[in-house]
PDB file of C-alpha atoms in Angstrom:
ATOM      1  CA  GLU A   1      92.424  89.014 115.960  1.00  0.00           C
ATOM      2  CA  VAL A   2      89.604  91.380 115.077  1.00  0.00           C
ATOM      3  CA  GLN A   3      86.593  89.550 113.661  1.00  0.00           C
ATOM      4  CA  LEU A   4      83.284  90.915 112.424  1.00  0.00           C
ATOM      5  CA  VAL A   5      80.661  88.395 111.335  1.00  0.00           C
ATOM      6  CA  GLU A   6      77.426  89.569 109.738  1.00  0.00           C
ATOM      7  CA  SER A   7      74.189  87.612 109.566  1.00  0.00           C
ATOM      8  CA  GLY A   8      70.518  88.078 108.780  1.00  0.00           C
ATOM      9  CA  GLY A   9      70.600  88.752 105.070  1.00  0.00           C
ATOM     10  CA  GLY A  10      68.318  87.205 102.486  1.00  0.00           C
ATOM     11  CA  LEU A  11      65.540  87.799  99.990  1.00  0.00           C
ATOM     12  CA  VAL A  12      62.809  90.224 101.041  1.00  0.00           C
ATOM     13  CA  GLN A  13      59.894  91.836  99.219  1.00  0.00           C
ATOM     14  CA  PRO A  14      59.775  95.577  98.580  1.00  0.00           C
ATOM     15  CA  GLY A  15      58.235  97.463 101.480  1.00  0.00           C
ATOM     16  CA  ARG A  16      59.114  94.783 104.020  1.00  0.00           C
ATOM     17  CA  SER A  17      61.668  94.834 106.820  1.00  0.00           C
ATOM     18  CA  LEU A  18      64.888  93.002 107.640  1.00  0.00           C
ATOM     19  CA  LYS A  19      67.331  93.158 110.534  1.00  0.00           C
ATOM     20  CA  LEU A  20      71.042  92.533 110.117  1.00  0.00           C
ATOM     21  CA  SER A  21      73.372  91.563 112.940  1.00  0.00           C
ATOM     22  CA  CYS A  22      77.127  91.757 113.340  1.00  0.00           C
ATOM     23  CA  ALA A  23      79.021  89.809 116.003  1.00  0.00           C
ATOM     24  CA  ALA A  24      82.322  91.410 116.970  1.00  0.00           C
ATOM     25  CA  SER A  25      85.315  89.824 118.681  1.00  0.00           C
ATOM     26  CA  GLY A  26      89.019  90.362 119.185  1.00  0.00           C
ATOM     27  CA  PHE A  27      88.752  93.943 120.459  1.00  0.00           C
ATOM     28  CA  THR A  28      86.944  95.987 123.119  1.00  0.00           C
ATOM     29  CA  PHE A  29      83.725  96.586 121.214  1.00  0.00           C
ATOM     30  CA  SER A  30      82.429  99.318 123.522  1.00  0.00           C
ATOM     31  CA  ASN A  31      85.458 101.517 122.779  1.00  0.00           C
ATOM     32  CA  TYR A  32      84.765 101.954 119.082  1.00  0.00           C
ATOM     33  CA  TYR A  33      82.278 103.679 116.864  1.00  0.00           C
ATOM     34  CA  MET A  34      80.809 101.163 114.433  1.00  0.00           C
ATOM     35  CA  ALA A  35      79.247 101.440 110.990  1.00  0.00           C
ATOM     36  CA  TRP A  36      77.499  99.738 108.121  1.00  0.00           C
ATOM     37  CA  VAL A  37      78.676 100.134 104.525  1.00  0.00           C
ATOM     38  CA  ARG A  38      76.949  98.608 101.504  1.00  0.00           C
ATOM     39  CA  GLN A  39      77.886  97.678  97.965  1.00  0.00           C
ATOM     40  CA  ALA A  40      75.277  97.140  95.268  1.00  0.00           C
ATOM     41  CA  PRO A  41      76.095  94.346  92.788  1.00  0.00           C
ATOM     42  CA  LYS A  42      79.029  95.365  90.573  1.00  0.00           C
ATOM     43  CA  LYS A  43      78.932  98.865  92.071  1.00  0.00           C
ATOM     44  CA  GLY A  44      80.978 100.976  94.470  1.00  0.00           C
ATOM     45  CA  LEU A  45      80.875 101.456  98.214  1.00  0.00           C
ATOM     46  CA  GLU A  46      78.264 103.513 100.072  1.00  0.00           C
ATOM     47  CA  TRP A  47      78.303 104.428 103.761  1.00  0.00           C
ATOM     48  CA  VAL A  48      74.956 103.557 105.365  1.00  0.00           C
ATOM     49  CA  ALA A  49      75.088 104.287 109.097  1.00  0.00           C
ATOM     50  CA  THR A  50      77.355 105.082 112.042  1.00  0.00           C
ATOM     51  CA  ILE A  51      76.793 104.689 115.777  1.00  0.00           C
ATOM     52  CA  SER A  52      78.739 106.121 118.694  1.00  0.00           C
ATOM     53  CA  THR A  53      80.343 104.021 121.419  1.00  0.00           C
ATOM     54  CA  SER A  54      77.390 104.292 123.790  1.00  0.00           C
ATOM     55  CA  GLY A  55      74.781 104.199 121.053  1.00  0.00           C
ATOM     56  CA  SER A  56      73.469 107.634 121.942  1.00  0.00           C
ATOM     57  CA  ARG A  57      74.433 109.172 118.613  1.00  0.00           C
ATOM     58  CA  THR A  58      73.627 107.829 115.173  1.00  0.00           C
ATOM     59  CA  TYR A  59      74.287 109.156 111.690  1.00  0.00           C
ATOM     60  CA  TYR A  60      72.805 108.295 108.292  1.00  0.00           C
ATOM     61  CA  PRO A  61      72.988 109.499 104.698  1.00  0.00           C
ATOM     62  CA  ASP A  62      69.797 110.882 103.184  1.00  0.00           C
ATOM     63  CA  SER A  63      69.333 107.707 101.111  1.00  0.00           C
ATOM     64  CA  VAL A  64      68.378 105.644 104.198  1.00  0.00           C
ATOM     65  CA  LYS A  65      67.467 108.244 106.837  1.00  0.00           C
ATOM     66  CA  GLY A  66      64.067 107.498 108.356  1.00  0.00           C
ATOM     67  CA  ARG A  67      64.059 103.913 107.050  1.00  0.00           C
ATOM     68  CA  PHE A  68      67.184 102.367 108.598  1.00  0.00           C
ATOM     69  CA  THR A  69      68.133 102.265 112.283  1.00  0.00           C
ATOM     70  CA  ILE A  70      71.555 101.320 113.579  1.00  0.00           C
ATOM     71  CA  SER A  71      71.881 100.055 117.149  1.00  0.00           C
ATOM     72  CA  ARG A  72      74.306  98.158 119.337  1.00  0.00           C
ATOM     73  CA  ASP A  73      74.477  95.963 122.418  1.00  0.00           C
ATOM     74  CA  ASN A  74      77.850  96.456 124.061  1.00  0.00           C
ATOM     75  CA  ALA A  75      77.219  93.627 126.535  1.00  0.00           C
ATOM     76  CA  LYS A  76      76.894  91.236 123.600  1.00  0.00           C
ATOM     77  CA  SER A  77      79.524  92.928 121.382  1.00  0.00           C
ATOM     78  CA  SER A  78      76.907  93.120 118.680  1.00  0.00           C
ATOM     79  CA  LEU A  79      75.862  95.654 116.072  1.00  0.00           C
ATOM     80  CA  TYR A  80      72.513  95.762 114.312  1.00  0.00           C
ATOM     81  CA  LEU A  81      70.850  97.371 111.325  1.00  0.00           C
ATOM     82  CA  GLN A  82      67.067  97.477 111.208  1.00  0.00           C
ATOM     83  CA  MET A  83      65.955  98.129 107.636  1.00  0.00           C
ATOM     84  CA  ASN A  84      62.329  99.123 107.023  1.00  0.00           C
ATOM     85  CA  SER A  85      60.388 100.051 103.893  1.00  0.00           C
ATOM     86  CA  LEU A  86      62.981  98.304 101.767  1.00  0.00           C
ATOM     87  CA  LYS A  87      63.354  99.281  98.115  1.00  0.00           C
ATOM     88  CA  SER A  88      64.929  97.486  95.166  1.00  0.00           C
ATOM     89  CA  GLU A  89      67.811  99.966  95.293  1.00  0.00           C
ATOM     90  CA  ASP A  90      68.688  98.677  98.774  1.00  0.00           C
ATOM     91  CA  THR A  91      69.814  95.411  97.179  1.00  0.00           C
ATOM     92  CA  ALA A  92      73.475  95.090  98.138  1.00  0.00           C
ATOM     93  CA  THR A  93      76.098  93.351 100.189  1.00  0.00           C
ATOM     94  CA  TYR A  94      76.096  94.944 103.633  1.00  0.00           C
ATOM     95  CA  TYR A  95      79.363  95.168 105.536  1.00  0.00           C
ATOM     96  CA  CYS A  96      79.805  95.756 109.228  1.00  0.00           C
ATOM     97  CA  ALA A  97      82.896  97.896 109.840  1.00  0.00           C
ATOM     98  CA  ARG A  98      84.849  99.219 112.796  1.00  0.00           C
ATOM     99  CA  LEU A  99      85.580 102.931 112.804  1.00  0.00           C
ATOM    100  CA  ASN A 100      88.933 104.277 113.906  1.00  0.00           C
ATOM    101  CA  TYR A 101      89.248 108.067 113.658  1.00  0.00           C
ATOM    102  CA  ASN A 102      86.526 108.069 110.986  1.00  0.00           C
ATOM    103  CA  TYR A 103      88.301 105.393 108.953  1.00  0.00           C
ATOM    104  CA  PHE A 104      86.799 101.938 108.443  1.00  0.00           C
ATOM    105  CA  ASP A 105      89.759  99.883 109.626  1.00  0.00           C
ATOM    106  CA  TYR A 106      88.227  96.400 109.835  1.00  0.00           C
ATOM    107  CA  TRP A 107      85.387  94.948 107.760  1.00  0.00           C
ATOM    108  CA  GLY A 108      83.262  91.854 108.013  1.00  0.00           C
ATOM    109  CA  GLN A 109      82.865  89.416 105.141  1.00  0.00           C
ATOM    110  CA  GLY A 110      79.514  90.941 104.198  1.00  0.00           C
ATOM    111  CA  VAL A 111      75.926  89.716 103.993  1.00  0.00           C
ATOM    112  CA  MET A 112      73.736  89.865 100.905  1.00  0.00           C
ATOM    113  CA  VAL A 113      70.334  91.548 100.967  1.00  0.00           C
ATOM    114  CA  THR A 114      68.098  91.173  97.914  1.00  0.00           C
ATOM    115  CA  VAL A 115      64.925  93.235  97.675  1.00  0.00           C
ATOM    116  CA  SER A 116      62.655  91.770  95.031  1.00  0.00           C
ATOM    117  CA  SER A 117      59.098  90.597  94.555  1.00  0.00           C
TER     118      SER A 117
ATOM    119  CA  ASP B   1      78.155 116.483 100.259  1.00  0.00           C
ATOM    120  CA  ILE B   2      81.850 116.134  99.388  1.00  0.00           C
ATOM    121  CA  GLN B   3      82.410 114.499  96.002  1.00  0.00           C
ATOM    122  CA  MET B   4      85.462 112.322  95.375  1.00  0.00           C
ATOM    123  CA  THR B   5      86.418 112.086  91.707  1.00  0.00           C
ATOM    124  CA  GLN B   6      88.627 109.043  91.183  1.00  0.00           C
ATOM    125  CA  SER B   7      90.695 108.246  88.088  1.00  0.00           C
ATOM    126  CA  PRO B   8      91.319 106.253  86.066  1.00  0.00           C
ATOM    127  CA  ALA B   9      88.278 103.961  86.155  1.00  0.00           C
ATOM    128  CA  SER B  10      90.440 101.070  85.012  1.00  0.00           C
ATOM    129  CA  LEU B  11      94.121 100.452  84.617  1.00  0.00           C
ATOM    130  CA  SER B  12      96.186  97.693  83.067  1.00  0.00           C
ATOM    131  CA  ALA B  13      99.861  97.589  84.009  1.00  0.00           C
ATOM    132  CA  SER B  14     102.816  95.216  83.821  1.00  0.00           C
ATOM    133  CA  LEU B  15     104.441  93.471  86.752  1.00  0.00           C
ATOM    134  CA  GLU B  16     107.060  95.625  88.532  1.00  0.00           C
ATOM    135  CA  GLU B  17     105.588  98.757  86.931  1.00  0.00           C
ATOM    136  CA  ILE B  18     104.780 101.881  88.942  1.00  0.00           C
ATOM    137  CA  VAL B  19     101.033 102.516  89.211  1.00  0.00           C
ATOM    138  CA  THR B  20      99.337 105.728  90.324  1.00  0.00           C
ATOM    139  CA  ILE B  21      95.654 106.265  91.136  1.00  0.00           C
ATOM    140  CA  THR B  22      94.243 109.674  92.024  1.00  0.00           C
ATOM    141  CA  CYS B  23      91.261 111.153  93.828  1.00  0.00           C
ATOM    142  CA  GLN B  24      90.178 114.757  93.618  1.00  0.00           C
ATOM    143  CA  ALA B  25      88.088 116.127  96.484  1.00  0.00           C
ATOM    144  CA  SER B  26      85.398 118.711  95.731  1.00  0.00           C
ATOM    145  CA  GLN B  27      86.515 120.747  98.739  1.00  0.00           C
ATOM    146  CA  ASP B  28      89.263 120.874 101.337  1.00  0.00           C
ATOM    147  CA  ILE B  29      89.377 117.668 103.399  1.00  0.00           C
ATOM    148  CA  GLY B  30      92.835 118.143 104.873  1.00  0.00           C
ATOM    149  CA  ASN B  31      94.499 114.760 105.363  1.00  0.00           C
ATOM    150  CA  TRP B  32      91.199 112.963 106.001  1.00  0.00           C
ATOM    151  CA  LEU B  33      91.650 110.527 103.158  1.00  0.00           C
ATOM    152  CA  ALA B  34      91.980 106.761 103.074  1.00  0.00           C
ATOM    153  CA  TRP B  35      92.665 104.192 100.385  1.00  0.00           C
ATOM    154  CA  TYR B  36      91.161 100.707 100.260  1.00  0.00           C
ATOM    155  CA  GLN B  37      91.888  97.614  98.205  1.00  0.00           C
ATOM    156  CA  GLN B  38      89.123  95.166  97.390  1.00  0.00           C
ATOM    157  CA  LYS B  39      90.241  91.855  95.957  1.00  0.00           C
ATOM    158  CA  PRO B  40      87.727  89.823  93.919  1.00  0.00           C
ATOM    159  CA  GLY B  41      85.013  88.360  96.154  1.00  0.00           C
ATOM    160  CA  LYS B  42      86.478  89.880  99.312  1.00  0.00           C
ATOM    161  CA  SER B  43      85.707  92.781 101.614  1.00  0.00           C
ATOM    162  CA  PRO B  44      87.714  96.005 101.347  1.00  0.00           C
ATOM    163  CA  GLN B  45      91.011  96.296 103.182  1.00  0.00           C
ATOM    164  CA  LEU B  46      92.483  99.523 104.542  1.00  0.00           C
ATOM    165  CA  LEU B  47      95.788 100.432 102.877  1.00  0.00           C
ATOM    166  CA  ILE B  48      96.422 104.088 103.682  1.00  0.00           C
ATOM    167  CA  TYR B  49      94.854 106.489 106.186  1.00  0.00           C
ATOM    168  CA  GLY B  50      95.530 110.129 106.974  1.00  0.00           C
ATOM    169  CA  ALA B  51      96.435 110.501 103.281  1.00  0.00           C
ATOM    170  CA  THR B  52      99.967 109.156 103.797  1.00  0.00           C
ATOM    171  CA  SER B  53     100.077 106.667 106.709  1.00  0.00           C
ATOM    172  CA  LEU B  54     100.462 102.990 105.893  1.00  0.00           C
ATOM    173  CA  ALA B  55      98.000 100.674 107.674  1.00  0.00           C
ATOM    174  CA  ASP B  56      99.341  97.735 109.687  1.00  0.00           C
ATOM    175  CA  GLY B  57     100.585  94.847 107.577  1.00  0.00           C
ATOM    176  CA  VAL B  58     100.416  96.700 104.260  1.00  0.00           C
ATOM    177  CA  PRO B  59     103.496  96.247 102.047  1.00  0.00           C
ATOM    178  CA  SER B  60     105.804  99.243 101.788  1.00  0.00           C
ATOM    179  CA  ARG B  61     105.405  99.352  97.999  1.00  0.00           C
ATOM    180  CA  PHE B  62     102.098 101.149  98.683  1.00  0.00           C
ATOM    181  CA  SER B  63     102.289 104.854  99.466  1.00  0.00           C
ATOM    182  CA  GLY B  64      99.958 107.844  99.594  1.00  0.00           C
ATOM    183  CA  SER B  65     100.496 111.504  98.904  1.00  0.00           C
ATOM    184  CA  ARG B  66      98.586 114.771  98.809  1.00  0.00           C
ATOM    185  CA  SER B  67      98.792 117.938  96.759  1.00  0.00           C
ATOM    186  CA  GLY B  68      96.094 120.368  97.791  1.00  0.00           C
ATOM    187  CA  THR B  69      92.789 118.586  97.245  1.00  0.00           C
ATOM    188  CA  GLN B  70      94.315 115.908  95.004  1.00  0.00           C
ATOM    189  CA  TYR B  71      95.335 112.622  96.576  1.00  0.00           C
ATOM    190  CA  SER B  72      97.365 109.832  95.047  1.00  0.00           C
ATOM    191  CA  LEU B  73      97.996 106.173  95.758  1.00  0.00           C
ATOM    192  CA  LYS B  74     101.216 104.784  94.320  1.00  0.00           C
ATOM    193  CA  ILE B  75     102.207 101.156  93.971  1.00  0.00           C
ATOM    194  CA  SER B  76     105.927 101.230  93.393  1.00  0.00           C
ATOM    195  CA  ARG B  77     106.425  97.732  91.935  1.00  0.00           C
ATOM    196  CA  LEU B  78     103.201  96.069  90.846  1.00  0.00           C
ATOM    197  CA  GLN B  79     102.741  92.470  91.999  1.00  0.00           C
ATOM    198  CA  VAL B  80     100.199  89.843  90.937  1.00  0.00           C
ATOM    199  CA  GLU B  81      98.477  89.988  94.321  1.00  0.00           C
ATOM    200  CA  ASP B  82      97.754  93.687  93.822  1.00  0.00           C
ATOM    201  CA  ILE B  83      94.944  93.098  91.330  1.00  0.00           C
ATOM    202  CA  GLY B  84      91.559  94.311  92.485  1.00  0.00           C
ATOM    203  CA  ILE B  85      89.551  97.481  92.818  1.00  0.00           C
ATOM    204  CA  TYR B  86      90.898 100.474  94.717  1.00  0.00           C
ATOM    205  CA  TYR B  87      88.712 103.070  96.412  1.00  0.00           C
ATOM    206  CA  CYS B  88      89.445 106.353  98.131  1.00  0.00           C
ATOM    207  CA  LEU B  89      87.366 107.557 101.069  1.00  0.00           C
ATOM    208  CA  GLN B  90      86.975 111.065 102.429  1.00  0.00           C
ATOM    209  CA  ALA B  91      86.641 110.871 106.211  1.00  0.00           C
ATOM    210  CA  TYR B  92      86.438 114.622 106.792  1.00  0.00           C
ATOM    211  CA  SER B  93      82.696 115.056 107.147  1.00  0.00           C
ATOM    212  CA  ALA B  94      79.405 113.177 106.942  1.00  0.00           C
ATOM    213  CA  PRO B  95      78.231 111.753 104.720  1.00  0.00           C
ATOM    214  CA  LEU B  96      81.492 109.848 104.347  1.00  0.00           C
ATOM    215  CA  THR B  97      81.942 109.357 100.615  1.00  0.00           C
ATOM    216  CA  PHE B  98      83.976 106.988  98.486  1.00  0.00           C
ATOM    217  CA  GLY B  99      85.478 107.448  95.065  1.00  0.00           C
ATOM    218  CA  SER B 100      83.955 105.406  92.247  1.00  0.00           C
ATOM    219  CA  GLY B 101      86.822 102.919  92.188  1.00  0.00           C
ATOM    220  CA  THR B 102      89.761 101.964  89.973  1.00  0.00           C
ATOM    221  CA  LYS B 103      89.947  98.439  88.606  1.00  0.00           C
ATOM    222  CA  LEU B 104      93.571  97.341  88.404  1.00  0.00           C
ATOM    223  CA  GLU B 105      94.582  94.478  86.143  1.00  0.00           C
ATOM    224  CA  ILE B 106      97.863  92.920  85.100  1.00  0.00           C
ATOM    225  CA  LYS B 107      98.832  93.446  81.474  1.00  0.00           C
TER     226      LYS B 107
END
């Protein structure tokens, strides 16, 4: 059974940093692109970052480019999201998701990040 | 960026009724379209990918179709467990973009 379990969320002040983690199991992690998707409270879904199988290629929307960094450790079957210079508009539930032909086919339960002073 | 215009924003329908939700892409995305269901308090679940292919474990009352750059999700006989918010996703090019969502309720 595919499982994705996020951790590392919480309350953080504007301008500070936070690192999210996602532990994957139930599939060969190193064979799949992985991604982060977020959802602001009562809002829709927004793609945040994608990483290739080896980690050599990463992709971001303009809204987070230069502030967020996606990475992975295939030996640990883990995905990460380093978030710097956080803004109030980054407040959201962050989901770890597996990519299959550009579709998010499995999602974690999500982790809440609140950016507030 | 490719815009996905989803309609309606909300929908109230009776049990066993046929329900249709649509997404209009701002440019050609071929069949690179997926549909997701998000039940209250849960993470999204993949229903349809490739515009028309049913994901594993999804009931056959769900189906997807395409006409040009307009995509539709049909629920053939609405059930109680189908309530939630439905999103389309264009997977053709980065940035991957979602529709704004359709909130489905039982009348």
